[in-house]
């Protein structure tokens, strides 16, 4: 079972923590400089070297060029490849753990891209696990490393540690607050990026935001993780304060919104992605704030992932909007 | 490819000249290119356009207009001998072609690395040695430290030279640094 499918009563503002490392192997040009044939050869070589580390019971290995465009986009929605790569037919390899926590992309923008995602506030444990995996890989493959620039990467924006540490936050109140813009630009000054997980700018869907480090050179991994965790923590605190203030203000309006959102999700026959995301976000916040009590635990973030365009199961005679409505109303538990 | 003038250093500047519709290509190292007289183009090499790199990274694409001014008659290129990535390509795509690009473009990218990262030296983890040859590696690491010290000194001299706009000295120091750190490449 995937980590985001495990039922939980997660109420925290921090939904998940993710660390990603970019690595290249000595003696080979970076993937974008390789012909398709060379790229394939290198991928087989890397796969051969790494497969003892990623046994078949626990990991799946995929070759991306045999996937359809939709399947590649679905990998992007699961954050296993980036959007540029999802649009390419270049041969890439992907080891992915059965719970979707760990993944290793071969021959993407760089030779290797290692990733680990854990639910909740867990950057440090996620990093420790990934660093051990990085060490194990470093023993079989010689990394391209320079005393001055650290781990050498295709993009100068990744060089040094090659580390991107990200926390996924659910910010339904803060993102609607007038202080949000100021707060995100303040974060930028600390080298922290804030961007919506789905959609862009004001069109952010589901109020999910990623907080991650911009700089990768000149800081140790522990410093990067510390900063991201601290900044994400501050945003989460702001969100919780605002929600508390709204609760204390009282009135029936927020409760009404919560029930309406639940009602739509439970009874609608057609749901666009935006609608589903908006109401799921509303229900997640309402459960956390105590306006709604669900009879069974459910992973709301997992549901948000499942209603994305390319993740939806396909069934003859049903439109994606109809499929989404079916999926949501069967997954959403009764109210207490 | 070696520089066709000094025949000692790696040629990283490609100079294309078009005379009466016939184009000829020359390859020089940065040090020689800086010493030679290319008329108005010498200025390009002396004050290598750092802002190109930055605009490329920011996706403004200022490089294109500047390129048009040079073209079609004469063009300069700093080229990575390993993968063939040219500096202007790097500016355009903001991406390197191989690990060696970092050494080749080192002088040109240092300032911009500071712009992006606020730092120019890695301080995080390093790759672990393979257990099998731990002793040999340790011995090599010992030798590396003194060389690392020499490199430090050369680097600070280089910075000084750049600040004083002594480009000839800077190029010489850069080459020394490269040959010293190049010995480490496998």
PDB file of N, CA and C in Angstrom, chain B residues 91-151:
ATOM      1  N   UNK B  91      24.799  29.464 -21.329  1.00  0.00           N
ATOM      2  CA  UNK B  91      24.049  30.655 -20.922  1.00  0.00           C
ATOM      3  C   UNK B  91      22.589  30.519 -21.335  1.00  0.00           C
ATOM      4  N   UNK B  92      22.379  29.981 -22.544  1.00  0.00           N
ATOM      5  CA  UNK B  92      21.022  29.863 -23.076  1.00  0.00           C
ATOM      6  C   UNK B  92      20.203  28.835 -22.288  1.00  0.00           C
ATOM      7  N   UNK B  93      20.788  27.645 -22.052  1.00  0.00           N
ATOM      8  CA  UNK B  93      20.025  26.565 -21.411  1.00  0.00           C
ATOM      9  C   UNK B  93      20.187  26.518 -19.897  1.00  0.00           C
ATOM     10  N   UNK B  94      21.175  27.271 -19.378  1.00  0.00           N
ATOM     11  CA  UNK B  94      21.502  27.190 -17.957  1.00  0.00           C
ATOM     12  C   UNK B  94      21.766  25.758 -17.529  1.00  0.00           C
ATOM     13  N   UNK B  95      22.382  24.970 -18.400  1.00  0.00           N
ATOM     14  CA  UNK B  95      22.701  23.613 -17.969  1.00  0.00           C
ATOM     15  C   UNK B  95      24.038  23.163 -18.547  1.00  0.00           C
ATOM     16  N   UNK B  96      24.785  22.424 -17.737  1.00  0.00           N
ATOM     17  CA  UNK B  96      26.082  21.919 -18.145  1.00  0.00           C
ATOM     18  C   UNK B  96      25.907  20.604 -18.904  1.00  0.00           C
ATOM     19  N   UNK B  97      26.943  20.265 -19.706  1.00  0.00           N
ATOM     20  CA  UNK B  97      26.867  19.023 -20.480  1.00  0.00           C
ATOM     21  C   UNK B  97      27.591  17.871 -19.824  1.00  0.00           C
ATOM     22  N   UNK B  98      28.538  18.188 -18.945  1.00  0.00           N
ATOM     23  CA  UNK B  98      29.263  17.116 -18.265  1.00  0.00           C
ATOM     24  C   UNK B  98      29.965  17.697 -17.037  1.00  0.00           C
ATOM     25  N   UNK B  99      30.570  16.819 -16.245  1.00  0.00           N
ATOM     26  CA  UNK B  99      31.208  17.263 -15.008  1.00  0.00           C
ATOM     27  C   UNK B  99      32.395  18.193 -15.284  1.00  0.00           C
ATOM     28  N   UNK B 100      33.064  18.008 -16.436  1.00  0.00           N
ATOM     29  CA  UNK B 100      34.234  18.828 -16.743  1.00  0.00           C
ATOM     30  C   UNK B 100      33.884  20.288 -17.039  1.00  0.00           C
ATOM     31  N   UNK B 101      32.629  20.543 -17.439  1.00  0.00           N
ATOM     32  CA  UNK B 101      32.211  21.924 -17.729  1.00  0.00           C
ATOM     33  C   UNK B 101      32.503  22.846 -16.553  1.00  0.00           C
ATOM     34  N   UNK B 102      32.379  22.310 -15.338  1.00  0.00           N
ATOM     35  CA  UNK B 102      32.586  23.146 -14.149  1.00  0.00           C
ATOM     36  C   UNK B 102      34.001  23.709 -14.133  1.00  0.00           C
ATOM     37  N   UNK B 103      34.990  22.870 -14.504  1.00  0.00           N
ATOM     38  CA  UNK B 103      36.367  23.330 -14.548  1.00  0.00           C
ATOM     39  C   UNK B 103      36.589  24.333 -15.668  1.00  0.00           C
ATOM     40  N   UNK B 104      36.025  24.041 -16.841  1.00  0.00           N
ATOM     41  CA  UNK B 104      36.235  24.893 -18.014  1.00  0.00           C
ATOM     42  C   UNK B 104      35.625  26.280 -17.803  1.00  0.00           C
ATOM     43  N   UNK B 105      34.419  26.317 -17.283  1.00  0.00           N
ATOM     44  CA  UNK B 105      33.726  27.604 -17.141  1.00  0.00           C
ATOM     45  C   UNK B 105      33.917  28.232 -15.758  1.00  0.00           C
ATOM     46  N   UNK B 106      34.768  27.587 -14.960  1.00  0.00           N
ATOM     47  CA  UNK B 106      34.929  28.002 -13.561  1.00  0.00           C
ATOM     48  C   UNK B 106      35.041  29.512 -13.373  1.00  0.00           C
ATOM     49  N   UNK B 107      35.991  30.117 -14.139  1.00  0.00           N
ATOM     50  CA  UNK B 107      36.238  31.554 -13.982  1.00  0.00           C
ATOM     51  C   UNK B 107      35.011  32.384 -14.327  1.00  0.00           C
ATOM     52  N   UNK B 108      34.241  31.891 -15.278  1.00  0.00           N
ATOM     53  CA  UNK B 108      33.120  32.677 -15.790  1.00  0.00           C
ATOM     54  C   UNK B 108      31.884  32.560 -14.907  1.00  0.00           C
ATOM     55  N   UNK B 109      31.795  31.472 -14.148  1.00  0.00           N
ATOM     56  CA  UNK B 109      30.544  31.232 -13.429  1.00  0.00           C
ATOM     57  C   UNK B 109      30.628  31.563 -11.938  1.00  0.00           C
ATOM     58  N   UNK B 110      31.858  31.766 -11.434  1.00  0.00           N
ATOM     59  CA  UNK B 110      32.034  31.947  -9.994  1.00  0.00           C
ATOM     60  C   UNK B 110      31.107  32.996  -9.395  1.00  0.00           C
ATOM     61  N   UNK B 111      31.078  34.168 -10.016  1.00  0.00           N
ATOM     62  CA  UNK B 111      30.267  35.273  -9.499  1.00  0.00           C
ATOM     63  C   UNK B 111      28.794  34.899  -9.467  1.00  0.00           C
ATOM     64  N   UNK B 112      28.371  34.230 -10.542  1.00  0.00           N
ATOM     65  CA  UNK B 112      26.957  33.895 -10.638  1.00  0.00           C
ATOM     66  C   UNK B 112      26.556  32.789  -9.682  1.00  0.00           C
ATOM     67  N   UNK B 113      27.514  31.910  -9.398  1.00  0.00           N
ATOM     68  CA  UNK B 113      27.243  30.894  -8.386  1.00  0.00           C
ATOM     69  C   UNK B 113      26.943  31.593  -7.067  1.00  0.00           C
ATOM     70  N   UNK B 114      27.710  32.652  -6.822  1.00  0.00           N
ATOM     71  CA  UNK B 114      27.480  33.394  -5.572  1.00  0.00           C
ATOM     72  C   UNK B 114      26.100  34.053  -5.595  1.00  0.00           C
ATOM     73  N   UNK B 115      25.726  34.535  -6.785  1.00  0.00           N
ATOM     74  CA  UNK B 115      24.394  35.149  -6.902  1.00  0.00           C
ATOM     75  C   UNK B 115      23.299  34.134  -6.592  1.00  0.00           C
ATOM     76  N   UNK B 116      23.459  32.940  -7.148  1.00  0.00           N
ATOM     77  CA  UNK B 116      22.408  31.924  -6.972  1.00  0.00           C
ATOM     78  C   UNK B 116      22.405  31.374  -5.548  1.00  0.00           C
ATOM     79  N   UNK B 117      23.605  31.030  -5.072  1.00  0.00           N
ATOM     80  CA  UNK B 117      23.673  30.264  -3.821  1.00  0.00           C
ATOM     81  C   UNK B 117      24.147  31.080  -2.626  1.00  0.00           C
ATOM     82  N   UNK B 118      24.678  32.294  -2.893  1.00  0.00           N
ATOM     83  CA  UNK B 118      25.219  33.073  -1.783  1.00  0.00           C
ATOM     84  C   UNK B 118      26.505  32.470  -1.259  1.00  0.00           C
ATOM     85  N   UNK B 119      27.077  31.546  -2.015  1.00  0.00           N
ATOM     86  CA  UNK B 119      28.310  30.887  -1.597  1.00  0.00           C
ATOM     87  C   UNK B 119      28.979  30.317  -2.826  1.00  0.00           C
ATOM     88  N   UNK B 120      30.253  29.958  -2.715  1.00  0.00           N
ATOM     89  CA  UNK B 120      30.910  29.385  -3.887  1.00  0.00           C
ATOM     90  C   UNK B 120      31.659  28.099  -3.568  1.00  0.00           C
ATOM     91  N   UNK B 121      31.540  27.623  -2.329  1.00  0.00           N
ATOM     92  CA  UNK B 121      32.206  26.371  -1.970  1.00  0.00           C
ATOM     93  C   UNK B 121      31.252  25.415  -1.284  1.00  0.00           C
ATOM     94  N   UNK B 122      31.398  24.146  -1.655  1.00  0.00           N
ATOM     95  CA  UNK B 122      30.578  23.103  -1.058  1.00  0.00           C
ATOM     96  C   UNK B 122      31.040  22.826   0.371  1.00  0.00           C
ATOM     97  N   UNK B 123      30.086  22.693   1.289  1.00  0.00           N
ATOM     98  CA  UNK B 123      30.473  22.376   2.667  1.00  0.00           C
ATOM     99  C   UNK B 123      29.755  21.136   3.193  1.00  0.00           C
ATOM    100  N   UNK B 124      28.962  20.513   2.348  1.00  0.00           N
ATOM    101  CA  UNK B 124      28.175  19.361   2.808  1.00  0.00           C
ATOM    102  C   UNK B 124      28.933  18.048   2.736  1.00  0.00           C
ATOM    103  N   UNK B 125      28.194  16.960   2.640  1.00  0.00           N
ATOM    104  CA  UNK B 125      28.814  15.636   2.688  1.00  0.00           C
ATOM    105  C   UNK B 125      29.648  15.359   1.439  1.00  0.00           C
ATOM    106  N   UNK B 126      30.538  14.393   1.579  1.00  0.00           N
ATOM    107  CA  UNK B 126      31.387  13.980   0.463  1.00  0.00           C
ATOM    108  C   UNK B 126      31.149  12.510   0.202  1.00  0.00           C
ATOM    109  N   UNK B 127      31.445  12.063  -1.020  1.00  0.00           N
ATOM    110  CA  UNK B 127      31.215  10.636  -1.296  1.00  0.00           C
ATOM    111  C   UNK B 127      32.083   9.784  -0.390  1.00  0.00           C
ATOM    112  N   UNK B 128      31.518   8.642   0.003  1.00  0.00           N
ATOM    113  CA  UNK B 128      32.281   7.717   0.826  1.00  0.00           C
ATOM    114  C   UNK B 128      33.256   6.948  -0.056  1.00  0.00           C
ATOM    115  N   UNK B 129      34.391   6.595   0.522  1.00  0.00           N
ATOM    116  CA  UNK B 129      35.370   5.793  -0.218  1.00  0.00           C
ATOM    117  C   UNK B 129      34.867   4.364  -0.304  1.00  0.00           C
ATOM    118  N   UNK B 130      35.329   3.677  -1.324  1.00  0.00           N
ATOM    119  CA  UNK B 130      35.004   2.264  -1.401  1.00  0.00           C
ATOM    120  C   UNK B 130      35.826   1.500  -0.366  1.00  0.00           C
ATOM    121  N   UNK B 131      35.186   0.607   0.331  1.00  0.00           N
ATOM    122  CA  UNK B 131      35.851  -0.089   1.436  1.00  0.00           C
ATOM    123  C   UNK B 131      37.078  -0.857   0.961  1.00  0.00           C
ATOM    124  N   UNK B 132      36.998  -1.438  -0.238  1.00  0.00           N
ATOM    125  CA  UNK B 132      38.054  -2.307  -0.764  1.00  0.00           C
ATOM    126  C   UNK B 132      39.435  -1.664  -0.758  1.00  0.00           C
ATOM    127  N   UNK B 133      39.490  -0.426  -1.252  1.00  0.00           N
ATOM    128  CA  UNK B 133      40.797   0.189  -1.417  1.00  0.00           C
ATOM    129  C   UNK B 133      40.981   1.343  -0.426  1.00  0.00           C
ATOM    130  N   UNK B 134      40.510   1.133   0.766  1.00  0.00           N
ATOM    131  CA  UNK B 134      40.499   2.211   1.755  1.00  0.00           C
ATOM    132  C   UNK B 134      41.900   2.762   2.008  1.00  0.00           C
ATOM    133  N   UNK B 135      42.896   1.867   2.101  1.00  0.00           N
ATOM    134  CA  UNK B 135      44.254   2.295   2.421  1.00  0.00           C
ATOM    135  C   UNK B 135      44.810   3.193   1.308  1.00  0.00           C
ATOM    136  N   UNK B 136      44.687   2.711   0.076  1.00  0.00           N
ATOM    137  CA  UNK B 136      45.196   3.477  -1.060  1.00  0.00           C
ATOM    138  C   UNK B 136      44.538   4.852  -1.123  1.00  0.00           C
ATOM    139  N   UNK B 137      43.260   4.853  -0.888  1.00  0.00           N
ATOM    140  CA  UNK B 137      42.514   6.116  -0.956  1.00  0.00           C
ATOM    141  C   UNK B 137      42.980   7.072   0.131  1.00  0.00           C
ATOM    142  N   UNK B 138      43.203   6.500   1.320  1.00  0.00           N
ATOM    143  CA  UNK B 138      43.614   7.338   2.447  1.00  0.00           C
ATOM    144  C   UNK B 138      44.953   8.002   2.143  1.00  0.00           C
ATOM    145  N   UNK B 139      45.870   7.219   1.538  1.00  0.00           N
ATOM    146  CA  UNK B 139      47.178   7.764   1.181  1.00  0.00           C
ATOM    147  C   UNK B 139      47.009   8.906   0.191  1.00  0.00           C
ATOM    148  N   UNK B 140      46.120   8.681  -0.780  1.00  0.00           N
ATOM    149  CA  UNK B 140      45.898   9.706  -1.787  1.00  0.00           C
ATOM    150  C   UNK B 140      45.286  10.960  -1.171  1.00  0.00           C
ATOM    151  N   UNK B 141      44.399  10.714  -0.205  1.00  0.00           N
ATOM    152  CA  UNK B 141      43.750  11.846   0.450  1.00  0.00           C
ATOM    153  C   UNK B 141      44.771  12.687   1.198  1.00  0.00           C
ATOM    154  N   UNK B 142      45.816  12.015   1.741  1.00  0.00           N
ATOM    155  CA  UNK B 142      46.873  12.728   2.443  1.00  0.00           C
ATOM    156  C   UNK B 142      47.604  13.673   1.508  1.00  0.00           C
ATOM    157  N   UNK B 143      47.950  13.139   0.327  1.00  0.00           N
ATOM    158  CA  UNK B 143      48.650  13.948  -0.665  1.00  0.00           C
ATOM    159  C   UNK B 143      47.764  15.091  -1.129  1.00  0.00           C
ATOM    160  N   UNK B 144      46.488  14.808  -1.185  1.00  0.00           N
ATOM    161  CA  UNK B 144      45.526  15.777  -1.696  1.00  0.00           C
ATOM    162  C   UNK B 144      45.473  17.038  -0.836  1.00  0.00           C
ATOM    163  N   UNK B 145      45.672  16.834   0.451  1.00  0.00           N
ATOM    164  CA  UNK B 145      45.513  17.976   1.338  1.00  0.00           C
ATOM    165  C   UNK B 145      46.525  19.079   1.062  1.00  0.00           C
ATOM    166  N   UNK B 146      47.811  18.672   0.861  1.00  0.00           N
ATOM    167  CA  UNK B 146      48.804  19.698   0.586  1.00  0.00           C
ATOM    168  C   UNK B 146      48.487  20.369  -0.742  1.00  0.00           C
ATOM    169  N   UNK B 147      48.032  19.546  -1.706  1.00  0.00           N
ATOM    170  CA  UNK B 147      47.681  20.129  -2.992  1.00  0.00           C
ATOM    171  C   UNK B 147      46.482  21.065  -2.825  1.00  0.00           C
ATOM    172  N   UNK B 148      45.573  20.643  -1.970  1.00  0.00           N
ATOM    173  CA  UNK B 148      44.390  21.464  -1.705  1.00  0.00           C
ATOM    174  C   UNK B 148      44.817  22.819  -1.126  1.00  0.00           C
ATOM    175  N   UNK B 149      45.854  22.765  -0.287  1.00  0.00           N
ATOM    176  CA  UNK B 149      46.349  24.019   0.291  1.00  0.00           C
ATOM    177  C   UNK B 149      46.923  24.935  -0.791  1.00  0.00           C
ATOM    178  N   UNK B 150      47.752  24.321  -1.684  1.00  0.00           N
ATOM    179  CA  UNK B 150      48.318  25.098  -2.791  1.00  0.00           C
ATOM    180  C   UNK B 150      47.192  25.729  -3.604  1.00  0.00           C
ATOM    181  N   UNK B 151      46.168  24.917  -3.851  1.00  0.00           N
ATOM    182  CA  UNK B 151      45.035  25.404  -4.640  1.00  0.00           C
ATOM    183  C   UNK B 151      44.372  26.594  -3.969  1.00  0.00           C
TER     184      UNK B 151
END
